[in-house]
mmCIF file of C-alpha atoms and ligand atoms in Angstrom:
data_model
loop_
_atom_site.group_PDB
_atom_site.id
_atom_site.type_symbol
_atom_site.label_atom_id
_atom_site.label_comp_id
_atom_site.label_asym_id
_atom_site.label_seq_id
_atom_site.Cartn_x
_atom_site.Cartn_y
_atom_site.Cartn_z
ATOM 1 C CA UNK A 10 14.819 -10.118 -10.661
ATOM 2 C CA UNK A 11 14.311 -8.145 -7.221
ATOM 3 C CA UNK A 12 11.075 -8.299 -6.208
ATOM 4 C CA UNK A 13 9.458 -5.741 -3.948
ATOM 5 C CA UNK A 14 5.959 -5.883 -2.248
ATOM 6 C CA UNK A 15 3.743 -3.133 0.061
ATOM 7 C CA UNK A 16 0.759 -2.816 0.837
ATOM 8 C CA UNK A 17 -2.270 -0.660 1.033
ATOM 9 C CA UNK A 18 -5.809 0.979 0.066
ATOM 10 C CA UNK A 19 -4.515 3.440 -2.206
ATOM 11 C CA UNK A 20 -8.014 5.406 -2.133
ATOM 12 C CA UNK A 21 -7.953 8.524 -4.281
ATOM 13 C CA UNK A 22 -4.507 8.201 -5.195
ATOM 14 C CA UNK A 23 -2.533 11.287 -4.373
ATOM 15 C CA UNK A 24 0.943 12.390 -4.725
ATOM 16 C CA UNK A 25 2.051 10.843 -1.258
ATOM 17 C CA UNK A 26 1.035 7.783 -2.368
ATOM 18 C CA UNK A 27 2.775 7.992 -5.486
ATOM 19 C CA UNK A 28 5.721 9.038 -3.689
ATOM 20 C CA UNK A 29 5.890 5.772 -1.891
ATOM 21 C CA UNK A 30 5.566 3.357 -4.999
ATOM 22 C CA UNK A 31 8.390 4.902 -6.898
ATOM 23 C CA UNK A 32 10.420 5.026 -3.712
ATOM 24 C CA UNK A 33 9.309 0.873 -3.336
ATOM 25 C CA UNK A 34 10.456 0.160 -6.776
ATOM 26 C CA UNK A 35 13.622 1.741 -6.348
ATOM 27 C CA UNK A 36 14.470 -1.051 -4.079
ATOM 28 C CA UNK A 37 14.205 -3.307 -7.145
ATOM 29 C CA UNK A 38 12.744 -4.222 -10.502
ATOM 30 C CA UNK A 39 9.097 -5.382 -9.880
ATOM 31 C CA UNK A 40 6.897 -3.816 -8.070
ATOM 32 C CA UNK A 41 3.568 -5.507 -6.764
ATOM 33 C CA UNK A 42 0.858 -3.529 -4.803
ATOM 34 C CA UNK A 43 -1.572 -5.623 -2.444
ATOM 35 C CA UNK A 44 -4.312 -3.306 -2.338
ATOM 36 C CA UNK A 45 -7.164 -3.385 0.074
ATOM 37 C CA UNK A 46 -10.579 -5.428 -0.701
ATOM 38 C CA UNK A 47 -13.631 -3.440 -0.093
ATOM 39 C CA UNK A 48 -14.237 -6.008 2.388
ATOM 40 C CA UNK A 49 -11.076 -5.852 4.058
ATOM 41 C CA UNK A 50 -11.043 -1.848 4.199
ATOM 42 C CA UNK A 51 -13.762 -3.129 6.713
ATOM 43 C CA UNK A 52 -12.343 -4.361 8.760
ATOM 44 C CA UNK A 53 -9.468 -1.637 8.869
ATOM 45 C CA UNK A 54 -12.729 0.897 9.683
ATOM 46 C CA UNK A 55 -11.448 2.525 6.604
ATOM 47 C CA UNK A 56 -14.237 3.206 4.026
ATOM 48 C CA UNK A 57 -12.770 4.169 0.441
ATOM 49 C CA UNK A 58 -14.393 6.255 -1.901
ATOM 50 C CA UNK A 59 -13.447 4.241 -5.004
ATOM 51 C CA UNK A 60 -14.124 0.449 -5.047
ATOM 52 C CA UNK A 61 -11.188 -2.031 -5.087
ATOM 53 C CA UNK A 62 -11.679 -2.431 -9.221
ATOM 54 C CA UNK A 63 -11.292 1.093 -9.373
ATOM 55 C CA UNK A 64 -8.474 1.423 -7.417
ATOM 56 C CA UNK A 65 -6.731 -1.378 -8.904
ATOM 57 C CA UNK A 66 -7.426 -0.130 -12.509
ATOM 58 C CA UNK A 67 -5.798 3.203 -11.336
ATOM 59 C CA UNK A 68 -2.486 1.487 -9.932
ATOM 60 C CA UNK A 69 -2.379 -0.342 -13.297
ATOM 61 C CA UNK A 70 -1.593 3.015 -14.615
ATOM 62 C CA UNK A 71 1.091 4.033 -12.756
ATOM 63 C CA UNK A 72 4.041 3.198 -14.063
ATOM 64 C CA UNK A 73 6.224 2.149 -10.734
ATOM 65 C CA UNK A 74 3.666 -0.426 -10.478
ATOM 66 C CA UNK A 75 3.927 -4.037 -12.574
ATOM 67 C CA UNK A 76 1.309 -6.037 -10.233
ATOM 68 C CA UNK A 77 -2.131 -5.847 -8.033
ATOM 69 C CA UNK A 78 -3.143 -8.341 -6.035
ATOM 70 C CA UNK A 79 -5.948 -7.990 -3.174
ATOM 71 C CA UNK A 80 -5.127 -7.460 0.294
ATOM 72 C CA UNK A 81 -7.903 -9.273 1.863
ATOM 73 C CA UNK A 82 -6.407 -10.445 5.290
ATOM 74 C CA UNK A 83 -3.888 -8.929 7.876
ATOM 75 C CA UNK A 84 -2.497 -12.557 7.851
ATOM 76 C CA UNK A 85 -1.824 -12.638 4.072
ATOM 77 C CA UNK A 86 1.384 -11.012 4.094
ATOM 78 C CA UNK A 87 4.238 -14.344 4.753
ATOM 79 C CA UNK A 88 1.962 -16.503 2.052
ATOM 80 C CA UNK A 89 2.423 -13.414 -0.645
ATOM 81 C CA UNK A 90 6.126 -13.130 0.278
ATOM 82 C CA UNK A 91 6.958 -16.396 -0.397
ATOM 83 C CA UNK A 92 4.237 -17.322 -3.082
ATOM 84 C CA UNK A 93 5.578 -14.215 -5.351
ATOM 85 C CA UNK A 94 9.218 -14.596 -3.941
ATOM 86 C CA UNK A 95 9.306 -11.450 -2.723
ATOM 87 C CA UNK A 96 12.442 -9.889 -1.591
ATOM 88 C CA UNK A 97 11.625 -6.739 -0.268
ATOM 89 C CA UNK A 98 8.665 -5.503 1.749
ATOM 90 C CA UNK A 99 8.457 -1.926 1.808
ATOM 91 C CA UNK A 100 5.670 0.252 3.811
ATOM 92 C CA UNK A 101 5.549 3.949 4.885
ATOM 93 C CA UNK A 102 6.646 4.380 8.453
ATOM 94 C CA UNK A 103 3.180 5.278 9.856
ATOM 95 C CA UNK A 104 3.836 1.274 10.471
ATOM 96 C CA UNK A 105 7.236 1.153 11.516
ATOM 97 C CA UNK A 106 8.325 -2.115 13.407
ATOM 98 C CA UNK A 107 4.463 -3.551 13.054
ATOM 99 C CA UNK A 108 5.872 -5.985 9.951
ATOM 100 C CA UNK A 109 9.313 -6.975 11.164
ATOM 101 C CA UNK A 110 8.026 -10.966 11.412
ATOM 102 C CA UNK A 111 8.595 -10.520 7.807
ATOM 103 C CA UNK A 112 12.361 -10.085 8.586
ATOM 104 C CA UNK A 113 12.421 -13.967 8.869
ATOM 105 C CA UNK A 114 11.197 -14.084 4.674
ATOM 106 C CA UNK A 115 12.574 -10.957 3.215
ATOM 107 C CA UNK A 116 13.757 -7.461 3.634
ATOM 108 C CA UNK A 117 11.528 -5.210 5.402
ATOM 109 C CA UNK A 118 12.091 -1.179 4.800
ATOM 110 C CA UNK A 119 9.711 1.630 6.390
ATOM 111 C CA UNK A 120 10.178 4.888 4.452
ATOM 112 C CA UNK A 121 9.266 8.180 5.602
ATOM 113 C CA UNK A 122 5.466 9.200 5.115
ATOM 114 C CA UNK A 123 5.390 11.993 2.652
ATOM 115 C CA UNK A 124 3.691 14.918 5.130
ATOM 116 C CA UNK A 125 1.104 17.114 3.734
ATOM 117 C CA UNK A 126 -1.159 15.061 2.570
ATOM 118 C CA UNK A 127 -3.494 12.312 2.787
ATOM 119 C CA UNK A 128 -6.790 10.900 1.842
ATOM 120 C CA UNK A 129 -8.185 11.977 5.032
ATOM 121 C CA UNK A 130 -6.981 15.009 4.605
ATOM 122 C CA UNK A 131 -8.642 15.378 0.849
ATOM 123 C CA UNK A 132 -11.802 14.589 2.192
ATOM 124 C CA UNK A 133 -12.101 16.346 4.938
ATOM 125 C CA UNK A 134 -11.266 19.788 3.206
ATOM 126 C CA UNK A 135 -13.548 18.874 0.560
ATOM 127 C CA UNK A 136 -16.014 18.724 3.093
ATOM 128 C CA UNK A 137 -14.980 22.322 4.436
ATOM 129 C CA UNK A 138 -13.729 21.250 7.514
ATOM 130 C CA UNK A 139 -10.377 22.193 7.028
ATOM 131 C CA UNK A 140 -8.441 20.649 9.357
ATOM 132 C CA UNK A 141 -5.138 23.290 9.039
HETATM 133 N N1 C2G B 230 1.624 6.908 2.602
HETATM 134 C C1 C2G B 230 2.715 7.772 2.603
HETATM 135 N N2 C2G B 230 2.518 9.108 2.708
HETATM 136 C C2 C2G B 230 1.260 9.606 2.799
HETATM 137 C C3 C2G B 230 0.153 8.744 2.774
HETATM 138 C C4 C2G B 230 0.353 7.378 2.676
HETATM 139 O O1 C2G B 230 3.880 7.331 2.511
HETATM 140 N N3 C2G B 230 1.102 10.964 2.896
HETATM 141 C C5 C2G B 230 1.880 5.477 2.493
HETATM 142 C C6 C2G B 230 1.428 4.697 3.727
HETATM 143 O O2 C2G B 230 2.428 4.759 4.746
HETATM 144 C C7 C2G B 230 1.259 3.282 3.162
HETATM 145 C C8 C2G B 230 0.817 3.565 1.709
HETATM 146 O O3 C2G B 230 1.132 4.939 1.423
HETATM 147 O O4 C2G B 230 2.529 2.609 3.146
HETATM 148 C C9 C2G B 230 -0.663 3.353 1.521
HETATM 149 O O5 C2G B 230 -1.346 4.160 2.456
HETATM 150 P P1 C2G B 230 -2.878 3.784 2.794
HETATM 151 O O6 C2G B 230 -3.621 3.630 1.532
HETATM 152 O O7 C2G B 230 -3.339 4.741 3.840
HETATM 153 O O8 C2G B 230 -2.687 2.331 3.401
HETATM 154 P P2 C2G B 230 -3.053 1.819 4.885
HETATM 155 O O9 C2G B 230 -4.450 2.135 5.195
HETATM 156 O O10 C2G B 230 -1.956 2.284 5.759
HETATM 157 O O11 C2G B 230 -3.014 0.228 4.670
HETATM 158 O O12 C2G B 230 -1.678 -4.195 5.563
HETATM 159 C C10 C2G B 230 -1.247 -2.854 5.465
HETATM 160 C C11 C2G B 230 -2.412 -1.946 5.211
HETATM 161 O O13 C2G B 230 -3.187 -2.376 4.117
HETATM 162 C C12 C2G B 230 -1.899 -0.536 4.955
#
């Protein structure tokens, strides 16, 4: 069984997001998601509307996904590889080159962001300030 990995705070999930998952599982058959603590969104200065249980609950759903695990460190990522066996690591570009220490444990693949959208951009239109 190919097992693939990314990461992220998946905050009000959106079809970019979606995009990236079923392109992640096409790498393989299992899919796990680290998603971002509350806590660790913190430290990323990233402050998500839905809580980490709701988030996760909401991955559950979808149906690229088979796993969620928290993401509660930026040093968590070689322990997860090799404690789930992970052979592929796959993140949106937006972070291209910043995981390649992971080339030592596993694959590591940077797919194209999906353009158009993204939780910032949500919010900030919801808020009327429409950045376009
Ligand atoms: N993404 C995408 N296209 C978008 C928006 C997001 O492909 N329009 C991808 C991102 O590149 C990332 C994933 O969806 O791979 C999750 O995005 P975020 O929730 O914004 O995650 P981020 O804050 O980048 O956290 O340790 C890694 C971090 O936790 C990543």
């Amino acid at each position: 069984m190919i097992k693939v990995i990314t990461y992220g705070t998946f905050d009000l999930l959106h079809w970019g997001h979606i995009n990236i998952l079923k392109r992640a599982k096409e790498y393989g058959d299992y899919l796990i998601v680290a998603i971002s603590t509350d806590e660790f969104n913190q430290l990323k200065n990233k402050k998500a509307y839905y809580t980490y249980e709701h988030r996760k609950v909401i991955l559950e759903a979808v149906k690229y996904v088979d796993e969620v695990i928290p993401e509660k460190t930026w040093d968590q990522k070689v322990e997860d590889v090799k404690k789930h066996h992970v052979d592929v690591f796959v993140m949106g570009d937006d972070w291209q080159g910043k995981f390649d220490f992971l080339k030592e444990y596993c694959e590591v693949i940077y797919l194209p962001r999906t353009e158009g959208i993204s939780t910032t951009k949500i919010k900030k239109e919801l808020m009327g300030n429409d950045p376009s």
